[in-house]
Amino acid sequence: MSRREGPSRPVFGPIDPYCLLAVLPMLLVAGMVAALVSVPVGLIVAVFAGLIVVFDSWVNRPGPVPPVRHPRPQARPVAARRPRPTVARPIPYRPRPGVGQPAPEAPYRR
C-alpha cells in the first residue's frame, strides 16, 4: 500500500512549546526593531519567526498509522541446556618458571 492510499495526513500538527522559547524573543526583538529602527526590518524578523513556527508545526504533524500486523506463530525447537556447575573449581597455584630468579647467563650486578 502506498502512502497516497488510505487516510490523509494533516498538513500541520501541534506547536512544540520549546519552539516558543526561540520565537517569542524574536518577536520581542522584531517589535523593538520596528519601533526604534525600521519597520520593514522588524517585519522581516517577525516573518522569519512565523516561518519557524510554521516549520515546527509541519514537522510535528502526526504520521500515518501503520497497519497492524499479527505475527505468525512459529514453532521453535527448545534447545536443551547443560546444567551449570554448582561450585567453581579453584585454580591451583603454580609459580611461573623464572620469576624472581636471575637468568643463568646474566652476569651478577651490584
mmCIF file of C-alpha atoms in Angstrom:
data_model
loop_
_atom_site.group_PDB
_atom_site.id
_atom_site.type_symbol
_atom_site.label_atom_id
_atom_site.label_comp_id
_atom_site.label_asym_id
_atom_site.label_seq_id
_atom_site.Cartn_x
_atom_site.Cartn_y
_atom_site.Cartn_z
ATOM 1 C CA MET A 1 0.000 0.000 0.000
ATOM 2 C CA SER A 2 1.473 3.326 -0.993
ATOM 3 C CA ARG A 3 1.495 6.480 1.125
ATOM 4 C CA ARG A 4 -1.095 8.089 -1.100
ATOM 5 C CA GLU A 5 -3.657 5.415 -0.315
ATOM 6 C CA GLY A 6 -5.564 5.345 2.920
ATOM 7 C CA PRO A 7 -6.307 8.238 5.286
ATOM 8 C CA SER A 8 -4.556 11.506 4.549
ATOM 9 C CA ARG A 9 -2.147 13.178 6.964
ATOM 10 C CA PRO A 10 -2.972 16.580 8.366
ATOM 11 C CA VAL A 11 -0.794 19.367 6.986
ATOM 12 C CA PHE A 12 0.106 20.840 10.386
ATOM 13 C CA GLY A 13 0.438 19.427 13.872
ATOM 14 C CA PRO A 14 0.790 20.840 17.369
ATOM 15 C CA ILE A 15 3.356 23.551 18.077
ATOM 16 C CA ASP A 16 6.218 22.453 20.266
ATOM 17 C CA PRO A 17 6.398 24.618 23.417
ATOM 18 C CA TYR A 18 10.198 24.748 23.155
ATOM 19 C CA CYS A 19 9.837 26.370 19.732
ATOM 20 C CA LEU A 20 8.209 29.294 21.502
ATOM 21 C CA LEU A 21 11.398 29.763 23.551
ATOM 22 C CA ALA A 22 13.070 30.855 20.306
ATOM 23 C CA VAL A 23 10.115 32.590 18.654
ATOM 24 C CA LEU A 24 8.881 34.812 21.486
ATOM 25 C CA PRO A 25 12.231 36.603 21.972
ATOM 26 C CA MET A 26 12.448 37.023 18.193
ATOM 27 C CA LEU A 27 9.026 38.679 18.190
ATOM 28 C CA LEU A 28 10.138 40.947 21.041
ATOM 29 C CA VAL A 29 13.250 41.924 19.070
ATOM 30 C CA ALA A 30 11.108 42.430 15.946
ATOM 31 C CA GLY A 31 8.837 44.790 17.840
ATOM 32 C CA MET A 32 11.765 46.743 19.250
ATOM 33 C CA VAL A 33 13.447 46.960 15.831
ATOM 34 C CA ALA A 34 10.189 48.067 14.203
ATOM 35 C CA ALA A 35 9.616 50.742 16.855
ATOM 36 C CA LEU A 36 13.169 52.056 17.128
ATOM 37 C CA VAL A 37 14.998 51.344 13.873
ATOM 38 C CA SER A 38 12.987 50.354 10.829
ATOM 39 C CA VAL A 39 9.511 48.920 10.351
ATOM 40 C CA PRO A 40 10.422 46.784 7.286
ATOM 41 C CA VAL A 41 13.362 45.175 9.125
ATOM 42 C CA GLY A 42 11.121 44.459 12.116
ATOM 43 C CA LEU A 43 8.545 42.884 9.816
ATOM 44 C CA ILE A 44 11.216 40.702 8.207
ATOM 45 C CA VAL A 45 12.293 39.414 11.638
ATOM 46 C CA ALA A 46 8.638 38.791 12.585
ATOM 47 C CA VAL A 47 8.012 36.886 9.339
ATOM 48 C CA PHE A 48 11.104 34.787 9.984
ATOM 49 C CA ALA A 49 9.776 33.965 13.484
ATOM 50 C CA GLY A 50 6.444 32.987 11.918
ATOM 51 C CA LEU A 51 8.203 30.708 9.445
ATOM 52 C CA ILE A 52 9.922 28.968 12.345
ATOM 53 C CA VAL A 53 6.531 28.292 13.964
ATOM 54 C CA VAL A 54 5.054 27.029 10.682
ATOM 55 C CA PHE A 55 8.036 24.741 10.085
ATOM 56 C CA ASP A 56 7.837 23.381 13.634
ATOM 57 C CA SER A 57 4.125 22.695 13.253
ATOM 58 C CA TRP A 58 4.750 20.952 9.921
ATOM 59 C CA VAL A 59 7.479 18.769 11.410
ATOM 60 C CA ASN A 60 5.279 17.771 14.365
ATOM 61 C CA ARG A 61 2.345 16.614 12.248
ATOM 62 C CA PRO A 62 1.139 13.149 13.174
ATOM 63 C CA GLY A 63 2.368 10.366 10.957
ATOM 64 C CA PRO A 64 0.249 7.768 9.227
ATOM 65 C CA VAL A 65 -0.924 4.934 11.399
ATOM 66 C CA PRO A 66 0.932 1.788 10.369
ATOM 67 C CA PRO A 67 -1.238 -1.240 9.646
ATOM 68 C CA VAL A 68 -1.483 -3.774 12.440
ATOM 69 C CA ARG A 69 0.494 -6.879 11.669
ATOM 70 C CA HIS A 70 -0.112 -10.018 13.615
ATOM 71 C CA PRO A 71 2.999 -12.178 13.796
ATOM 72 C CA ARG A 72 2.669 -15.745 12.674
ATOM 73 C CA PRO A 73 3.290 -18.242 15.428
ATOM 74 C CA GLN A 74 6.457 -20.158 14.646
ATOM 75 C CA ALA A 75 7.347 -23.453 16.166
ATOM 76 C CA ARG A 76 10.857 -23.149 17.531
ATOM 77 C CA PRO A 77 12.720 -26.101 18.916
ATOM 78 C CA VAL A 78 13.725 -25.645 22.504
ATOM 79 C CA ALA A 79 17.431 -26.305 22.913
ATOM 80 C CA ALA A 80 18.458 -28.493 25.819
ATOM 81 C CA ARG A 81 20.549 -26.557 28.300
ATOM 82 C CA ARG A 82 23.529 -28.038 30.073
ATOM 83 C CA PRO A 83 23.345 -27.847 33.829
ATOM 84 C CA ARG A 84 25.733 -25.304 35.274
ATOM 85 C CA PRO A 85 28.334 -26.450 37.783
ATOM 86 C CA THR A 86 27.230 -25.723 41.315
ATOM 87 C CA VAL A 87 30.660 -24.636 42.623
ATOM 88 C CA ALA A 88 33.521 -23.117 40.687
ATOM 89 C CA ARG A 89 36.698 -25.174 40.794
ATOM 90 C CA PRO A 90 39.650 -23.402 42.388
ATOM 91 C CA ILE A 91 42.709 -22.930 40.196
ATOM 92 C CA PRO A 92 45.793 -24.410 41.877
ATOM 93 C CA TYR A 93 48.794 -22.116 42.450
ATOM 94 C CA ARG A 94 51.764 -22.794 40.178
ATOM 95 C CA PRO A 95 54.687 -20.362 40.207
ATOM 96 C CA ARG A 96 55.792 -19.207 36.799
ATOM 97 C CA PRO A 97 59.200 -20.517 35.820
ATOM 98 C CA GLY A 98 61.976 -17.999 36.076
ATOM 99 C CA VAL A 99 60.107 -15.363 38.095
ATOM 100 C CA GLY A 100 62.250 -13.907 40.848
ATOM 101 C CA GLN A 101 65.328 -15.766 39.715
ATOM 102 C CA PRO A 102 68.107 -14.305 37.566
ATOM 103 C CA ALA A 103 68.670 -15.777 34.168
ATOM 104 C CA PRO A 104 71.511 -18.331 34.122
ATOM 105 C CA GLU A 105 73.541 -16.386 31.556
ATOM 106 C CA ALA A 106 73.037 -12.934 33.176
ATOM 107 C CA PRO A 107 76.108 -11.512 34.962
ATOM 108 C CA TYR A 108 75.795 -10.571 38.616
ATOM 109 C CA ARG A 109 75.395 -6.786 39.108
ATOM 110 C CA ARG A 110 75.706 -4.679 42.247
#
